[in-house]
Amino acid sequence: PPMFCMLLRKHLLGGRLVGVSQPAMERAATFTFDCTDEMGEPVQKHLILELMGRNSNLILCGSDGRVLDCLRRVDFEMSGKRQVLPGLFYQEPPALEKADPFAASVEEIVAALLAVEGQKRFDKWLLDTYGGLSPLICRELAWELFGDVEADVGQMSAETRWAAAQGLYERLERLRSDFVPVMLRKEGKPSDFSFLPIGQYGPYLEMERYESFSGLLDAFYTDRDHAERMRQKTQS
């Protein structure tokens, strides 16, 4: 096992998971464990998962907030803004300057839409304005509201923008509890996955529903790994 895995075994083996928290609309989660130290005294450890593309990391912190170690160490040469090294206090990733879509009122959405000038695709406006929404979901919301993923806000009348804001607000309200694990397949191969049915591709991609997100992700990465190994063998 890798050294970081051995470190996790040393600190977390026998510990009890007592809490999971997530910063608002961030791709991160903190797992809090009740453990015992070398002297047998109770202590809390925090395992922080950051799922941020190429900057993804897994960080183990002590009860004082200092980093014990991490899967990917980030020194001063790699980042001048945020270092992740043993002994340093853990700092959350810099927050994106985007609004929370689930905290926005209809009036706030209308005001934001009315402020758009010039050409601006609706999905791009969503992506630039609100956090927590992926490009796929932004395009799907545009498809649901307008039947067109390339709908241009700049060409919409004030009445259309009001109606779009109302529709967007109602759809976001449903997204709070309306989760459906789905996988998108292209010619039988896994292409993408989502938490809501995707209709923007029409018959171009097949959509397969799953009973749980665990089953969805397990199938997606297993099938994708199998397809990649077959591709490599075919090339050889």
mmCIF file of C-alpha atoms in Angstrom:
data_model
loop_
_atom_site.group_PDB
_atom_site.id
_atom_site.type_symbol
_atom_site.label_atom_id
_atom_site.label_comp_id
_atom_site.label_asym_id
_atom_site.label_seq_id
_atom_site.Cartn_x
_atom_site.Cartn_y
_atom_site.Cartn_z
ATOM 1 C CA PRO A 1 0.000 0.000 0.000
ATOM 2 C CA PRO A 2 1.157 3.591 -0.633
ATOM 3 C CA MET A 3 2.692 5.549 2.234
ATOM 4 C CA PHE A 4 -0.353 7.817 2.576
ATOM 5 C CA CYS A 5 -2.581 4.756 2.887
ATOM 6 C CA MET A 6 -0.351 3.480 5.695
ATOM 7 C CA LEU A 7 -0.621 6.875 7.409
ATOM 8 C CA LEU A 8 -4.436 6.742 7.231
ATOM 9 C CA ARG A 9 -4.390 3.259 8.742
ATOM 10 C CA LYS A 10 -2.215 4.493 11.579
ATOM 11 C CA HIS A 11 -4.449 7.444 12.456
ATOM 12 C CA LEU A 12 -7.959 6.288 11.528
ATOM 13 C CA LEU A 13 -7.985 2.528 12.109
ATOM 14 C CA GLY A 14 -10.442 1.897 14.932
ATOM 15 C CA GLY A 15 -11.825 5.434 14.680
ATOM 16 C CA ARG A 16 -15.528 6.201 14.429
ATOM 17 C CA LEU A 17 -17.013 8.454 11.768
ATOM 18 C CA VAL A 18 -19.060 11.059 13.654
ATOM 19 C CA GLY A 19 -19.693 13.775 11.078
ATOM 20 C CA VAL A 20 -19.638 14.725 7.421
ATOM 21 C CA SER A 21 -19.826 18.363 6.314
ATOM 22 C CA GLN A 22 -19.618 20.193 3.005
ATOM 23 C CA PRO A 23 -18.929 23.876 2.269
ATOM 24 C CA ALA A 24 -21.865 25.440 0.440
ATOM 25 C CA MET A 25 -21.859 24.525 -3.275
ATOM 26 C CA GLU A 26 -18.245 23.321 -3.142
ATOM 27 C CA ARG A 27 -16.775 20.052 -4.452
ATOM 28 C CA ALA A 28 -15.321 19.181 -1.062
ATOM 29 C CA ALA A 29 -16.284 17.210 2.040
ATOM 30 C CA THR A 30 -14.843 16.882 5.543
ATOM 31 C CA PHE A 31 -15.104 13.549 7.374
ATOM 32 C CA THR A 32 -14.645 13.839 11.152
ATOM 33 C CA PHE A 33 -13.483 10.816 13.148
ATOM 34 C CA ASP A 34 -13.335 10.136 16.891
ATOM 35 C CA CYS A 35 -9.972 8.422 17.446
ATOM 36 C CA THR A 36 -7.376 7.813 20.149
ATOM 37 C CA ASP A 37 -3.803 9.073 20.087
ATOM 38 C CA GLU A 38 -0.585 7.210 20.977
ATOM 39 C CA MET A 39 -1.308 7.754 24.694
ATOM 40 C CA GLY A 40 -4.835 6.403 24.429
ATOM 41 C CA GLU A 41 -6.413 9.829 24.834
ATOM 42 C CA PRO A 42 -9.529 10.683 22.765
ATOM 43 C CA VAL A 43 -8.835 12.992 19.828
ATOM 44 C CA GLN A 44 -10.597 14.024 16.645
ATOM 45 C CA LYS A 45 -9.074 13.704 13.182
ATOM 46 C CA HIS A 46 -10.407 15.236 9.973
ATOM 47 C CA LEU A 47 -10.121 13.694 6.527
ATOM 48 C CA ILE A 48 -10.800 16.339 3.865
ATOM 49 C CA LEU A 49 -11.642 15.373 0.303
ATOM 50 C CA GLU A 50 -11.299 18.014 -2.416
ATOM 51 C CA LEU A 51 -12.653 16.964 -5.833
ATOM 52 C CA MET A 52 -11.428 19.818 -8.007
ATOM 53 C CA GLY A 53 -10.140 18.385 -11.256
ATOM 54 C CA ARG A 54 -6.363 18.263 -11.535
ATOM 55 C CA ASN A 55 -6.112 19.961 -8.124
ATOM 56 C CA SER A 56 -7.992 17.166 -6.327
ATOM 57 C CA ASN A 57 -6.527 16.133 -2.994
ATOM 58 C CA LEU A 58 -7.097 14.070 0.137
ATOM 59 C CA ILE A 59 -5.860 15.730 3.342
ATOM 60 C CA LEU A 60 -5.589 14.396 6.890
ATOM 61 C CA CYS A 61 -5.692 17.003 9.678
ATOM 62 C CA GLY A 62 -5.374 16.799 13.442
ATOM 63 C CA SER A 63 -7.767 18.276 15.984
ATOM 64 C CA ASP A 64 -5.832 21.580 15.932
ATOM 65 C CA GLY A 65 -6.418 22.014 12.196
ATOM 66 C CA ARG A 66 -2.822 21.305 11.190
ATOM 67 C CA VAL A 67 -2.138 19.084 8.200
ATOM 68 C CA LEU A 68 -0.721 15.697 9.224
ATOM 69 C CA ASP A 69 -0.148 14.737 5.604
ATOM 70 C CA CYS A 70 -1.892 14.700 2.239
ATOM 71 C CA LEU A 71 -2.083 12.657 -0.908
ATOM 72 C CA ARG A 72 -0.688 15.521 -3.014
ATOM 73 C CA ARG A 73 1.654 17.985 -1.353
ATOM 74 C CA VAL A 74 1.467 21.559 -2.653
ATOM 75 C CA ASP A 75 4.546 23.686 -1.928
ATOM 76 C CA PHE A 76 5.349 27.352 -2.612
ATOM 77 C CA GLU A 77 6.664 26.599 -6.098
ATOM 78 C CA MET A 78 3.406 24.911 -7.087
ATOM 79 C CA SER A 79 1.114 27.581 -5.605
ATOM 80 C CA GLY A 80 1.876 30.980 -4.178
ATOM 81 C CA LYS A 81 -1.631 31.397 -2.752
ATOM 82 C CA ARG A 82 -2.324 28.135 -0.922
ATOM 83 C CA GLN A 83 0.148 25.549 0.321
ATOM 84 C CA VAL A 84 -0.845 22.099 1.590
ATOM 85 C CA LEU A 85 2.065 20.648 3.562
ATOM 86 C CA PRO A 86 2.478 18.713 6.842
ATOM 87 C CA GLY A 87 2.625 21.098 9.793
ATOM 88 C CA LEU A 88 0.737 23.941 8.136
ATOM 89 C CA PHE A 89 -2.777 24.905 9.168
ATOM 90 C CA TYR A 90 -5.369 23.739 6.670
ATOM 91 C CA GLN A 91 -6.947 26.477 4.551
ATOM 92 C CA GLU A 92 -10.078 25.967 2.509
ATOM 93 C CA PRO A 93 -9.741 26.471 -1.254
ATOM 94 C CA PRO A 94 -10.517 30.048 -2.333
ATOM 95 C CA ALA A 95 -14.258 30.412 -2.784
ATOM 96 C CA LEU A 96 -15.627 31.087 -6.255
ATOM 97 C CA GLU A 97 -17.264 34.468 -6.612
ATOM 98 C CA LYS A 98 -20.555 32.994 -7.768
ATOM 99 C CA ALA A 99 -24.023 33.081 -6.239
ATOM 100 C CA ASP A 100 -25.757 30.094 -4.653
ATOM 101 C CA PRO A 101 -28.505 29.114 -7.130
ATOM 102 C CA PHE A 102 -30.628 27.554 -4.372
ATOM 103 C CA ALA A 103 -30.584 30.768 -2.330
ATOM 104 C CA ALA A 104 -31.633 33.045 -5.185
ATOM 105 C CA SER A 105 -35.177 34.419 -5.311
ATOM 106 C CA VAL A 106 -37.206 34.896 -8.491
ATOM 107 C CA GLU A 107 -36.617 38.657 -8.279
ATOM 108 C CA GLU A 108 -32.844 38.177 -8.004
ATOM 109 C CA ILE A 109 -32.808 35.823 -11.014
ATOM 110 C CA VAL A 110 -34.911 38.299 -13.020
ATOM 111 C CA ALA A 111 -32.576 41.166 -12.109
ATOM 112 C CA ALA A 112 -29.532 39.134 -13.150
ATOM 113 C CA LEU A 113 -31.154 38.169 -16.461
ATOM 114 C CA LEU A 114 -32.279 41.720 -17.223
ATOM 115 C CA ALA A 115 -28.740 42.966 -16.633
ATOM 116 C CA VAL A 116 -27.365 40.828 -19.476
ATOM 117 C CA GLU A 117 -26.322 42.967 -22.449
ATOM 118 C CA GLY A 118 -25.173 41.813 -25.859
ATOM 119 C CA GLN A 119 -24.931 38.202 -26.954
ATOM 120 C CA LYS A 120 -24.778 35.683 -24.120
ATOM 121 C CA ARG A 121 -25.886 32.080 -24.271
ATOM 122 C CA PHE A 122 -28.218 31.119 -21.417
ATOM 123 C CA ASP A 123 -26.109 28.117 -20.354
ATOM 124 C CA LYS A 124 -22.945 30.260 -20.298
ATOM 125 C CA TRP A 125 -24.752 32.890 -18.231
ATOM 126 C CA LEU A 126 -25.849 30.212 -15.753
ATOM 127 C CA LEU A 127 -22.310 28.828 -15.504
ATOM 128 C CA ASP A 128 -20.756 32.271 -14.964
ATOM 129 C CA THR A 129 -23.405 33.485 -12.482
ATOM 130 C CA TYR A 130 -24.121 30.532 -10.189
ATOM 131 C CA GLY A 131 -21.885 28.021 -8.457
ATOM 132 C CA GLY A 132 -22.453 24.289 -8.142
ATOM 133 C CA LEU A 133 -23.799 23.840 -11.673
ATOM 134 C CA SER A 134 -21.746 21.920 -14.230
ATOM 135 C CA PRO A 135 -21.686 22.781 -17.952
ATOM 136 C CA LEU A 136 -23.808 19.670 -18.631
ATOM 137 C CA ILE A 137 -26.502 20.758 -16.142
ATOM 138 C CA CYS A 138 -26.470 24.353 -17.439
ATOM 139 C CA ARG A 139 -27.036 23.126 -20.994
ATOM 140 C CA GLU A 140 -29.800 20.796 -19.800
ATOM 141 C CA LEU A 141 -31.582 23.609 -17.967
ATOM 142 C CA ALA A 142 -31.410 25.689 -21.150
ATOM 143 C CA TRP A 143 -32.814 22.738 -23.087
ATOM 144 C CA GLU A 144 -35.673 22.282 -20.607
ATOM 145 C CA LEU A 145 -36.608 25.963 -20.593
ATOM 146 C CA PHE A 146 -36.153 26.845 -24.270
ATOM 147 C CA GLY A 147 -35.753 23.576 -26.171
ATOM 148 C CA ASP A 148 -32.374 24.886 -27.355
ATOM 149 C CA VAL A 149 -28.990 24.621 -25.626
ATOM 150 C CA GLU A 150 -27.778 27.679 -27.573
ATOM 151 C CA ALA A 151 -30.602 30.014 -26.499
ATOM 152 C CA ASP A 152 -29.271 33.587 -26.426
ATOM 153 C CA VAL A 153 -30.300 35.795 -23.489
ATOM 154 C CA GLY A 154 -29.375 38.949 -25.426
ATOM 155 C CA GLN A 155 -32.094 38.251 -27.976
ATOM 156 C CA MET A 156 -34.826 37.676 -25.386
ATOM 157 C CA SER A 157 -37.473 40.249 -24.555
ATOM 158 C CA ALA A 158 -38.086 41.374 -20.974
ATOM 159 C CA GLU A 159 -41.208 39.180 -20.846
ATOM 160 C CA THR A 160 -39.252 36.124 -22.000
ATOM 161 C CA ARG A 161 -36.596 36.778 -19.377
ATOM 162 C CA TRP A 162 -39.266 37.030 -16.667
ATOM 163 C CA ALA A 163 -40.751 33.714 -17.768
ATOM 164 C CA ALA A 164 -37.285 32.128 -17.939
ATOM 165 C CA ALA A 165 -36.491 33.324 -14.416
ATOM 166 C CA GLN A 166 -39.744 31.861 -13.083
ATOM 167 C CA GLY A 167 -39.099 28.546 -14.859
ATOM 168 C CA LEU A 168 -35.517 28.414 -13.641
ATOM 169 C CA TYR A 169 -36.546 29.122 -10.051
ATOM 170 C CA GLU A 170 -39.157 26.343 -10.110
ATOM 171 C CA ARG A 171 -36.707 23.871 -11.671
ATOM 172 C CA LEU A 172 -34.044 24.666 -9.073
ATOM 173 C CA GLU A 173 -36.607 24.086 -6.321
ATOM 174 C CA ARG A 174 -37.315 20.609 -7.717
ATOM 175 C CA LEU A 175 -33.592 19.861 -7.922
ATOM 176 C CA ARG A 176 -33.405 20.001 -4.131
ATOM 177 C CA SER A 177 -35.033 16.564 -3.864
ATOM 178 C CA ASP A 178 -35.490 15.261 -7.416
ATOM 179 C CA PHE A 179 -32.428 13.025 -7.922
ATOM 180 C CA VAL A 180 -32.246 10.298 -10.572
ATOM 181 C CA PRO A 181 -28.909 8.464 -11.085
ATOM 182 C CA VAL A 182 -28.440 8.173 -14.856
ATOM 183 C CA MET A 183 -25.563 7.166 -17.130
ATOM 184 C CA LEU A 184 -25.178 8.391 -20.692
ATOM 185 C CA ARG A 185 -23.776 5.905 -23.181
ATOM 186 C CA LYS A 186 -22.483 6.515 -26.692
ATOM 187 C CA GLU A 187 -22.557 3.387 -28.835
ATOM 188 C CA GLY A 188 -22.757 1.333 -25.647
ATOM 189 C CA LYS A 189 -19.707 2.980 -24.043
ATOM 190 C CA PRO A 190 -20.009 5.195 -20.915
ATOM 191 C CA SER A 191 -19.905 8.874 -21.872
ATOM 192 C CA ASP A 192 -21.116 10.821 -18.812
ATOM 193 C CA PHE A 193 -23.337 10.583 -15.736
ATOM 194 C CA SER A 194 -25.782 12.893 -14.016
ATOM 195 C CA PHE A 195 -28.304 13.282 -11.193
ATOM 196 C CA LEU A 196 -31.186 14.131 -13.523
ATOM 197 C CA PRO A 197 -32.420 12.747 -16.855
ATOM 198 C CA ILE A 198 -30.598 14.340 -19.801
ATOM 199 C CA GLY A 199 -32.644 15.097 -22.902
ATOM 200 C CA GLN A 200 -30.441 17.546 -24.828
ATOM 201 C CA TYR A 201 -28.717 14.808 -26.873
ATOM 202 C CA GLY A 202 -31.919 13.139 -28.071
ATOM 203 C CA PRO A 203 -31.294 9.692 -29.622
ATOM 204 C CA TYR A 204 -27.578 10.452 -30.071
ATOM 205 C CA LEU A 205 -26.814 9.118 -26.564
ATOM 206 C CA GLU A 206 -28.527 6.308 -24.681
ATOM 207 C CA MET A 207 -29.688 6.982 -21.117
ATOM 208 C CA GLU A 208 -29.583 4.257 -18.467
ATOM 209 C CA ARG A 209 -31.083 4.687 -14.990
ATOM 210 C CA TYR A 210 -29.658 3.167 -11.795
ATOM 211 C CA GLU A 211 -31.132 2.498 -8.367
ATOM 212 C CA SER A 212 -28.318 4.294 -6.513
ATOM 213 C CA PHE A 213 -25.463 6.694 -7.167
ATOM 214 C CA SER A 214 -22.998 4.136 -5.780
ATOM 215 C CA GLY A 215 -24.131 1.604 -8.370
ATOM 216 C CA LEU A 216 -24.013 4.273 -11.093
ATOM 217 C CA LEU A 217 -20.451 5.375 -10.332
ATOM 218 C CA ASP A 218 -19.221 1.814 -9.868
ATOM 219 C CA ALA A 219 -20.622 0.821 -13.282
ATOM 220 C CA PHE A 220 -19.395 4.002 -14.996
ATOM 221 C CA TYR A 221 -15.751 3.723 -13.918
ATOM 222 C CA THR A 222 -15.646 -0.069 -14.280
ATOM 223 C CA ASP A 223 -16.990 0.077 -17.834
ATOM 224 C CA ARG A 224 -14.786 3.019 -18.760
ATOM 225 C CA ASP A 225 -11.680 1.272 -17.417
ATOM 226 C CA HIS A 226 -12.586 -1.866 -19.365
ATOM 227 C CA ALA A 227 -13.108 0.148 -22.562
ATOM 228 C CA GLU A 228 -9.760 1.928 -22.093
ATOM 229 C CA ARG A 229 -7.884 -1.359 -21.570
ATOM 230 C CA MET A 230 -9.533 -2.805 -24.672
ATOM 231 C CA ARG A 231 -8.515 0.292 -26.650
ATOM 232 C CA GLN A 232 -4.887 -0.056 -25.517
ATOM 233 C CA LYS A 233 -4.825 -3.766 -26.402
ATOM 234 C CA THR A 234 -6.372 -3.018 -29.797
ATOM 235 C CA GLN A 235 -3.636 -0.476 -30.535
ATOM 236 C CA SER A 236 -0.945 -2.959 -29.510
#
